[in-house]
Coordinates of C-alpha atoms in Angstrom, one line a residue:
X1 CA -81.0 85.0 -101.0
X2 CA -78.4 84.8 -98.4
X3 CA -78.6 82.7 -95.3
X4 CA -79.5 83.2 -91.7
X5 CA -76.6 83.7 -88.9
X6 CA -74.3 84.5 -92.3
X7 CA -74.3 80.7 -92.8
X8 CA -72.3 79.6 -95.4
X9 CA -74.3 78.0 -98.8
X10 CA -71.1 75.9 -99.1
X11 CA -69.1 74.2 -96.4
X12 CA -65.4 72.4 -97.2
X13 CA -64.2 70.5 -94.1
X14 CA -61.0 69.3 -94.1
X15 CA -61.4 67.6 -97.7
X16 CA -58.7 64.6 -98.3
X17 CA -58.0 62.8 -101.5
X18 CA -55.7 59.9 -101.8
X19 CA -55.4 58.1 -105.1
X20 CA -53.8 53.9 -105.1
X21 CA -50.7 53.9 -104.5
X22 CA -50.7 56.7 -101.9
X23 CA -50.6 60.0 -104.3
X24 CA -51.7 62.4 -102.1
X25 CA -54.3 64.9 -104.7
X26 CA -56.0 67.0 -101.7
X27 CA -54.7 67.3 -97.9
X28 CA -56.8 69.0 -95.0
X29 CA -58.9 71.7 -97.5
X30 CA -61.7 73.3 -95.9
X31 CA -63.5 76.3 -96.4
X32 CA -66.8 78.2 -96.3
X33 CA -68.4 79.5 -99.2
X34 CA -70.9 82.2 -99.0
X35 CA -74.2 82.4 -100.6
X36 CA -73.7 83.9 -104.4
X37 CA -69.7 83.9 -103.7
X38 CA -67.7 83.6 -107.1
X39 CA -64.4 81.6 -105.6
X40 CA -61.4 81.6 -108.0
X41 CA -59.0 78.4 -107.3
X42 CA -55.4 79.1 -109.2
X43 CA -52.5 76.8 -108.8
X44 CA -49.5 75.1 -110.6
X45 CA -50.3 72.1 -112.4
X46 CA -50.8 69.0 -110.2
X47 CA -51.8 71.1 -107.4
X48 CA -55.6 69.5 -106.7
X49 CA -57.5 71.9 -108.3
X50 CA -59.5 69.7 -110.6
X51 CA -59.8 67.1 -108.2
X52 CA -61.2 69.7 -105.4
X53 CA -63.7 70.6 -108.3
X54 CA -64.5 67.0 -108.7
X55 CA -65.5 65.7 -105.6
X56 CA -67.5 68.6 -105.1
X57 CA -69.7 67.4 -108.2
X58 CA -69.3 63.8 -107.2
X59 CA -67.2 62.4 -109.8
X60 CA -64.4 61.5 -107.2
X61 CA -64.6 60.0 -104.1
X62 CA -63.9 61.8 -100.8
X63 CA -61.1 60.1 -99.6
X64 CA -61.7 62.0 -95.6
X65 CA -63.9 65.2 -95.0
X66 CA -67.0 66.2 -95.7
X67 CA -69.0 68.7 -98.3
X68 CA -71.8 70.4 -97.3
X69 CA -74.9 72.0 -99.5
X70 CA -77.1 74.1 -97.5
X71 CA -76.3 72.2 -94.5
X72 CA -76.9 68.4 -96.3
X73 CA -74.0 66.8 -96.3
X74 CA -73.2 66.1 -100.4
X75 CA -70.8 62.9 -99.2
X76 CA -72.2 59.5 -101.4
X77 CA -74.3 61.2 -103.5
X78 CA -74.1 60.7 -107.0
X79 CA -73.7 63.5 -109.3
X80 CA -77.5 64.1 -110.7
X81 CA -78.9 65.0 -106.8
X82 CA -76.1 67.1 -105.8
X83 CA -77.7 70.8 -107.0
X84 CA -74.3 71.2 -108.9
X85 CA -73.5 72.2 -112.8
X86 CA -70.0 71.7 -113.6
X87 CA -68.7 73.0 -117.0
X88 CA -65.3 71.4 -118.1
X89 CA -62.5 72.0 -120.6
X90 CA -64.1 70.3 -123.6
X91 CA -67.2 71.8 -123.2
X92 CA -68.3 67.6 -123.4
X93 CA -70.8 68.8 -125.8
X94 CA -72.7 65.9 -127.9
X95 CA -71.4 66.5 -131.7
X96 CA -74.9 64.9 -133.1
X97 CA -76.7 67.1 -131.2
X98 CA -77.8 70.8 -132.2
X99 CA -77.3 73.6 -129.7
X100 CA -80.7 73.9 -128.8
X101 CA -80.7 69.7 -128.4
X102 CA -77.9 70.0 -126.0
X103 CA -78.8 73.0 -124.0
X104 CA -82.1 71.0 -123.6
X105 CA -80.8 67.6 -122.6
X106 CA -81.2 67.8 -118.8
X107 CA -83.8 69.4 -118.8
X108 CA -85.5 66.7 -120.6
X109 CA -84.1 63.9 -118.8
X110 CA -85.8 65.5 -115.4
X111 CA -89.4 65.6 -117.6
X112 CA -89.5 68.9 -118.3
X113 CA -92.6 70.3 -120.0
X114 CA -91.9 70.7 -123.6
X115 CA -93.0 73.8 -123.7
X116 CA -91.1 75.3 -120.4
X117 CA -87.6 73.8 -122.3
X118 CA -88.6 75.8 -125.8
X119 CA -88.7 78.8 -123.6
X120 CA -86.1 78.7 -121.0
X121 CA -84.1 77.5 -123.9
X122 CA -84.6 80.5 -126.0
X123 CA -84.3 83.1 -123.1
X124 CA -80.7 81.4 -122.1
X125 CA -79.8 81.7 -125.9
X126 CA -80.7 85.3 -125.9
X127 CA -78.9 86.0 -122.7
X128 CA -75.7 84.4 -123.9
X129 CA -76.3 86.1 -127.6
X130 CA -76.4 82.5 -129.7
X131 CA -80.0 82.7 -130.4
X132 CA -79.4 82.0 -133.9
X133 CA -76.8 79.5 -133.8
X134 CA -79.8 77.0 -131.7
X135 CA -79.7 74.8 -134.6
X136 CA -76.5 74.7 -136.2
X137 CA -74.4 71.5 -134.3
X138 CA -70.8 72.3 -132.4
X139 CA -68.5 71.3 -135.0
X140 CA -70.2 74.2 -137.2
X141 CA -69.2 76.7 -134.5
X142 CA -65.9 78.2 -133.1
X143 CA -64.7 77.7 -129.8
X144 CA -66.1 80.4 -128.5
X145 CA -69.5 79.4 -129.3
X146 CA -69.4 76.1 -128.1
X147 CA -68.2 77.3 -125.0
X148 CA -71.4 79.7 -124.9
X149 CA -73.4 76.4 -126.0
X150 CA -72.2 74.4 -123.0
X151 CA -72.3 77.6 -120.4
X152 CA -76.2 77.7 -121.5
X153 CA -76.6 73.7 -120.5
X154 CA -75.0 74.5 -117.0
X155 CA -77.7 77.7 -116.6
X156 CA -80.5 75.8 -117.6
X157 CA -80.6 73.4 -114.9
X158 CA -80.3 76.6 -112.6
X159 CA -78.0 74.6 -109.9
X160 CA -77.7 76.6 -106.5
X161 CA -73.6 75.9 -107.3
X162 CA -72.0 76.1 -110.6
X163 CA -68.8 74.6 -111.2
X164 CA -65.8 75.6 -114.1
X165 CA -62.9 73.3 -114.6
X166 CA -60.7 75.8 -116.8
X167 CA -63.4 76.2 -119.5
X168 CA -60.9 79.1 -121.0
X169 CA -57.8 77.0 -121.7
X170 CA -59.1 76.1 -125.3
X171 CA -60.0 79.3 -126.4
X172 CA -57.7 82.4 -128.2
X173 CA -56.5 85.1 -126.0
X174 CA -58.8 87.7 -127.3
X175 CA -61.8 85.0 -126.9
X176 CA -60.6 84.5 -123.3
X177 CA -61.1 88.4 -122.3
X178 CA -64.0 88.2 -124.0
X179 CA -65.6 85.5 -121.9
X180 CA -64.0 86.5 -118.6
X181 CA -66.5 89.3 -118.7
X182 CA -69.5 87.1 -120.0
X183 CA -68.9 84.8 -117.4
X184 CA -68.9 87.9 -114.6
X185 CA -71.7 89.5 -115.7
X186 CA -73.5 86.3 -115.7
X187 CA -72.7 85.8 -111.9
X188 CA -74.0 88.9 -111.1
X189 CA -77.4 88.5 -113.1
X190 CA -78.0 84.8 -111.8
X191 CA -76.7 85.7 -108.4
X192 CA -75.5 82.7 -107.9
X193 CA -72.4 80.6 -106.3
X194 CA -69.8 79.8 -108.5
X195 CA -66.3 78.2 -108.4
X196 CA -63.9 78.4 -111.3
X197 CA -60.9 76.3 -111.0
X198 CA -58.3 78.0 -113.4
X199 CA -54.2 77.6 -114.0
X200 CA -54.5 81.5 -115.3
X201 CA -53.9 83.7 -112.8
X202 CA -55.1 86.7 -114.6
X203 CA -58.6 84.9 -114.5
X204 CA -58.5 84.2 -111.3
X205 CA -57.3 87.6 -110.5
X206 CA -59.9 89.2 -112.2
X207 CA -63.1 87.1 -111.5
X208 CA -63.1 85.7 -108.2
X209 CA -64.6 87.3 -105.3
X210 CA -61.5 85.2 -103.6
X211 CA -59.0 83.5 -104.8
X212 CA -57.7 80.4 -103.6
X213 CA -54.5 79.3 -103.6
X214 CA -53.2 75.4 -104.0
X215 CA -49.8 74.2 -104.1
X216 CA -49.2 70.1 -104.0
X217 CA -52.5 69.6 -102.6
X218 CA -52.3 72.2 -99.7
X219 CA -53.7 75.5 -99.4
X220 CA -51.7 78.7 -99.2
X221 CA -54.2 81.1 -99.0
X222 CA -57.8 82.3 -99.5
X223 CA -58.2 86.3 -99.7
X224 CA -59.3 88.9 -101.9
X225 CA -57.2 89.6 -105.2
X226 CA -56.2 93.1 -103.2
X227 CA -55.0 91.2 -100.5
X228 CA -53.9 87.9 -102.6
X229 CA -51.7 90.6 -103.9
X230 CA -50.1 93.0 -101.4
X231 CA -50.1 90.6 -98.7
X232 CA -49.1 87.2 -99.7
X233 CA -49.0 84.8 -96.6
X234 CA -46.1 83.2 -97.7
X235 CA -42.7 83.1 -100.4
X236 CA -45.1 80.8 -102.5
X237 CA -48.2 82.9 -102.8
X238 CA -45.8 85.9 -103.4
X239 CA -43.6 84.7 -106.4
X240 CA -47.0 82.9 -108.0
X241 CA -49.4 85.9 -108.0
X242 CA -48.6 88.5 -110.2
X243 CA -46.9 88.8 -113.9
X244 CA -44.0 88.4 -113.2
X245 CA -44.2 87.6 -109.7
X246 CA -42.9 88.9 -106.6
X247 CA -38.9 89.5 -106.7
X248 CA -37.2 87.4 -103.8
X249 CA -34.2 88.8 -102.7
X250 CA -32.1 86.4 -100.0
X251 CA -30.5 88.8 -97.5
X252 CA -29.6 89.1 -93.9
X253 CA -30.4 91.5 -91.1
X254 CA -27.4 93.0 -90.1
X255 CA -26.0 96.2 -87.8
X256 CA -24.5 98.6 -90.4
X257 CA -23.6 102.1 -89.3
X258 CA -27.0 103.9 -88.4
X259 CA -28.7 100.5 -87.0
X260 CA -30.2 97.3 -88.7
X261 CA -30.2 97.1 -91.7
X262 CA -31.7 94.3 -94.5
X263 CA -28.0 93.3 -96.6
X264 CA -28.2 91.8 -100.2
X265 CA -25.4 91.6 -102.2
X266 CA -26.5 94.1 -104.4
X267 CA -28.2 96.7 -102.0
X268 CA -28.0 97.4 -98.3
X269 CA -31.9 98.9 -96.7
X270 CA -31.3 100.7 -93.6
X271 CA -34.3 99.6 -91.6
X272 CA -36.4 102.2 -90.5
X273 CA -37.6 102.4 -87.2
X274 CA -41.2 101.4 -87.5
X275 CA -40.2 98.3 -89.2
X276 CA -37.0 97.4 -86.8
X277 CA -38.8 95.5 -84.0
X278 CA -41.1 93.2 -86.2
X279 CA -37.1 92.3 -87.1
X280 CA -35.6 92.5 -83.9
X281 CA -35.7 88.2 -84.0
X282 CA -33.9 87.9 -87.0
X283 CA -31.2 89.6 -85.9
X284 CA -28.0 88.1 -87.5
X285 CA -30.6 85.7 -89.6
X286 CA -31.2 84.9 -93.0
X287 CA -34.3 86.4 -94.8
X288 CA -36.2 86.8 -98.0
X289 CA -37.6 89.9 -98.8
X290 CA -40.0 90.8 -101.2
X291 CA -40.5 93.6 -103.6
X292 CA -42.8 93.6 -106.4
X293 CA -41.4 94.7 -110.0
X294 CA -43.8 97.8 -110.1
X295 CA -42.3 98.9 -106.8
X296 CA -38.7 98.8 -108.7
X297 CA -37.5 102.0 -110.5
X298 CA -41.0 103.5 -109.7
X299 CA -41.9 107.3 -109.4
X300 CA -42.6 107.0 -106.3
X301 CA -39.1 105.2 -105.0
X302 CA -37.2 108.5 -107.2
X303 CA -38.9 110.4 -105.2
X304 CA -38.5 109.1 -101.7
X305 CA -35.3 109.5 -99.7
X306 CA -33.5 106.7 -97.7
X307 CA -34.3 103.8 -100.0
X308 CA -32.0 101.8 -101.2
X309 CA -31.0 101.3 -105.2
X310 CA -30.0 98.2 -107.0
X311 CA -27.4 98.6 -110.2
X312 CA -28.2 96.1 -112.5
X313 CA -27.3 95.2 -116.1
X314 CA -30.7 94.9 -118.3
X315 CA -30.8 91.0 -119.7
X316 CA -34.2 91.4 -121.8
X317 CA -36.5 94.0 -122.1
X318 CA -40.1 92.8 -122.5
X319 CA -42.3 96.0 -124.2
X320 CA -46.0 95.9 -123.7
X321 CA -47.2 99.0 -125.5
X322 CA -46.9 102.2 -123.2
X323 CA -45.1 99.9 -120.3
X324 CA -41.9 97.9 -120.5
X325 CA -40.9 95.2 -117.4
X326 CA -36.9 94.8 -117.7
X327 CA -35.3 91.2 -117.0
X328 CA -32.1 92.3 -114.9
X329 CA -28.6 90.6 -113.5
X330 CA -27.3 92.1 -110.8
X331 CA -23.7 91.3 -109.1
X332 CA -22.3 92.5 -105.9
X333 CA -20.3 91.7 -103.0
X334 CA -21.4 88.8 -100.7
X335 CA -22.6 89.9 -97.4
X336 CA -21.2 88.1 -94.2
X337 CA -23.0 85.0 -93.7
X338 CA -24.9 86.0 -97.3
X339 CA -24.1 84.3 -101.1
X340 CA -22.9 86.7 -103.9
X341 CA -23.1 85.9 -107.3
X342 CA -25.7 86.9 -110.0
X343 CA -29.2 87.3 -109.2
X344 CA -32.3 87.8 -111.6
X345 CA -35.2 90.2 -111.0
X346 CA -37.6 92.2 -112.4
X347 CA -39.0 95.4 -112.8
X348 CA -41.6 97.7 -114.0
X349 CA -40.2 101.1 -114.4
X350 CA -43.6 103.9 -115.2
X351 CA -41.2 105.2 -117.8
X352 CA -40.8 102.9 -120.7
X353 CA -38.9 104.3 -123.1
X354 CA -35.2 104.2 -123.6
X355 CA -34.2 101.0 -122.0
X356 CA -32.6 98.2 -124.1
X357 CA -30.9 95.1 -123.4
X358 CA -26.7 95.1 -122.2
X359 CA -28.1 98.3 -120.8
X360 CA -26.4 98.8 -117.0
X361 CA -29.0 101.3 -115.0
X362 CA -29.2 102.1 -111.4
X363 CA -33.2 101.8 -110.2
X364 CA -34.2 102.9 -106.4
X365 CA -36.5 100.3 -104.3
X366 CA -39.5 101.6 -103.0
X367 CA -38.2 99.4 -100.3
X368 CA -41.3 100.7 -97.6
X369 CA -43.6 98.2 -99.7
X370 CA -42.1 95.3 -99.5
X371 CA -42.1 91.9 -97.2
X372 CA -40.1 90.2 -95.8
X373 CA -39.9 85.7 -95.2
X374 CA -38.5 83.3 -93.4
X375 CA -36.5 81.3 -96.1
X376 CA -37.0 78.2 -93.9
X377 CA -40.8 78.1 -93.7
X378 CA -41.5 80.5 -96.8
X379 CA -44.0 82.1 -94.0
X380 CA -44.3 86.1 -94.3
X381 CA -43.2 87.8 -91.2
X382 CA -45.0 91.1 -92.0

């Protein structure tokens, strides 16, 4: 059940971790986490996301900030009274145990009736479809079962948080899909709070309720994949999210005949007049602006009039079945106050057939849905 006054069952605040020798793993994180809330944390490696995991779970000291559970602060407890699961790369399953042995073991270390941990152990089992496999031991089963094995330890103590350090990474690709449903369907039938820390951005992307970014310890953002997507706060979050990510393309606002206009190399976007005063400060500035590859040689920029186009010689084309996205080089003219030279993008054009490498095209810009940044801060400016 949720909580009263929308209370959040899991409260960050401004979580710190500093290792000896003054490495910086965690600066200033804090967030709420609802009740039942699957949060998704993605980053590059390094970024803090296994350490964030980790002092939630007690296994790392808080170096400043506090965690809160319900309202009790989680800071100096150990592991075992925290009301957490966490589920980790390895699985960390005991090889002389059997499955049902190790689904079992907390539950007998807390004095569980014997007869309540033959039961709960064999409904879990059923649940996660290894009911047969309780006595076989994990170096008779794949990866994939041991990762169900493990999953079924974590459910059985029925914390009110569970916690995944990329318990994916190990398995095959098809395995992964696989279990990136199991694991979501699972959240929905325990209804419970879960945070999956992943590097996968296609997991995170597809399971999280949010998704958190990280960069060197920081956070970029926290939003909905929708949002995570089409409205990235910053350069960073942009060019990360997404496969491939966003396109960056350094420019300048400049007058051109007919009014501002954004001035690449390659391309010139006449402004249009909805968008002109969110740029009026960069007038004669540097910017990045944005474009995702599926917005790149779309139907929808052939159709429109007014957008620019970008002629570009095709480096590598990348074929995924009934889509294609094209590796590019594109060369123009530097701009005043701009750089010229070679620049590499991509795109995802609906049509897929006939493109091949050496290949020198012309692809419009549905221009309308992009963003632009300050190259400075890397912060979005609409």
């Amino acid at each position: 059940m949720g909580f009263p006054n929308n209370m959040p069952r899991l409260k960050l605040e401004g979580l710190s971790k500093t290792y000896p020798g003054g490495v910086k793993a965690l600066d200033g994180f804090s967030l709420d986490i609802a009740d039942r809330e699957f949060i998704a944390v993605v980053g590059p490696s390094g970024c803090g996301k296994s350490t964030l995991l980790r002092m939630i779970a007690g296994l790392d000291e808080v170096s400043a900030g506090r965690i809160l559970l319900d309202e009790k602060e989680l800071n100096g407890l150990p592991p075992r009274d925290r009301d957490t699961a966490i589920m980790f790369q390895n699985y960390a399953l005991f090889p002389h145990m059997t499955v049902a042995e190790n689904m079992a073991f907390g539950l007998k270390l807390r004095k569980t009736p014997r007869a309540e941990v033959a039961s709960r152990v064999a409904e879990t089992a059923r649940l996660l479809g290894i009911a047969d496999l309780l006595g076989r031991y994990p170096g008779e089963m794949s990866g994939g079962q041991r990762q169900r094995a493990a999953l079924g330890r974590a459910i059985l103590r029925r914390p009110k948080v569970f916690l995944f350090d990329e318990p994916l990474s190990n398995l095959d690709a098809k395995m992964r899909a696989q279990m990136r449903v199991e694991i979501s369907r699972l959240h929905q039938s325990l209804a419970s709070t879960m945070i999956f820390v992943t590097h996968d951005q296609v997991e995170a992307m597809t399971m999280g309720d949010r998704v958190v970014v990280l960069k060197d310890g920081v956070m970029q953002q926290a939003a909905d994949p929708d949002t995570l997507y089409r409205h990235p706060a910053n350069a960073f979050v942009a060019s990360f999210i997404g496969s491939p990510g966003m396109n960056l393309f350094p420019g300048r606002i400049m007058d051109v005949t007919g009014g501002p206009a954004f001035v690449h190399p390659s391309f010139t976007w006449k402004l249009p007049e909805a968008v002109r005063p969110r740029l009026a400060g960069y007038q004669d500035r540097d910017v990045l602006f944005g474009i995702r590859p599926e917005d790149i040689g779309s139907a929808e920029a052939r159709r429109a009039e007014g957008g620019p186009s970008v002629t570009a010689v095709i480096g590598v084309v990348e074929r995924l079945g009934g889509q294609a996205c094209l590796y590019l080089q594109a060369e123009g003219e530097p701009a005043a106050g701009g750089k010229g030279g070679e620049l590499t993008f991509a795109a995802r054009p609906e049509q897929a057939q006939g493109f091949h490498s050496g290949q020198k095209v012309a692809l419009p810009i549905a221009a309308w849905n992009g963003k632009f940044f300050d190259p400075a801060s890397g912060s979005s400016i609409f």
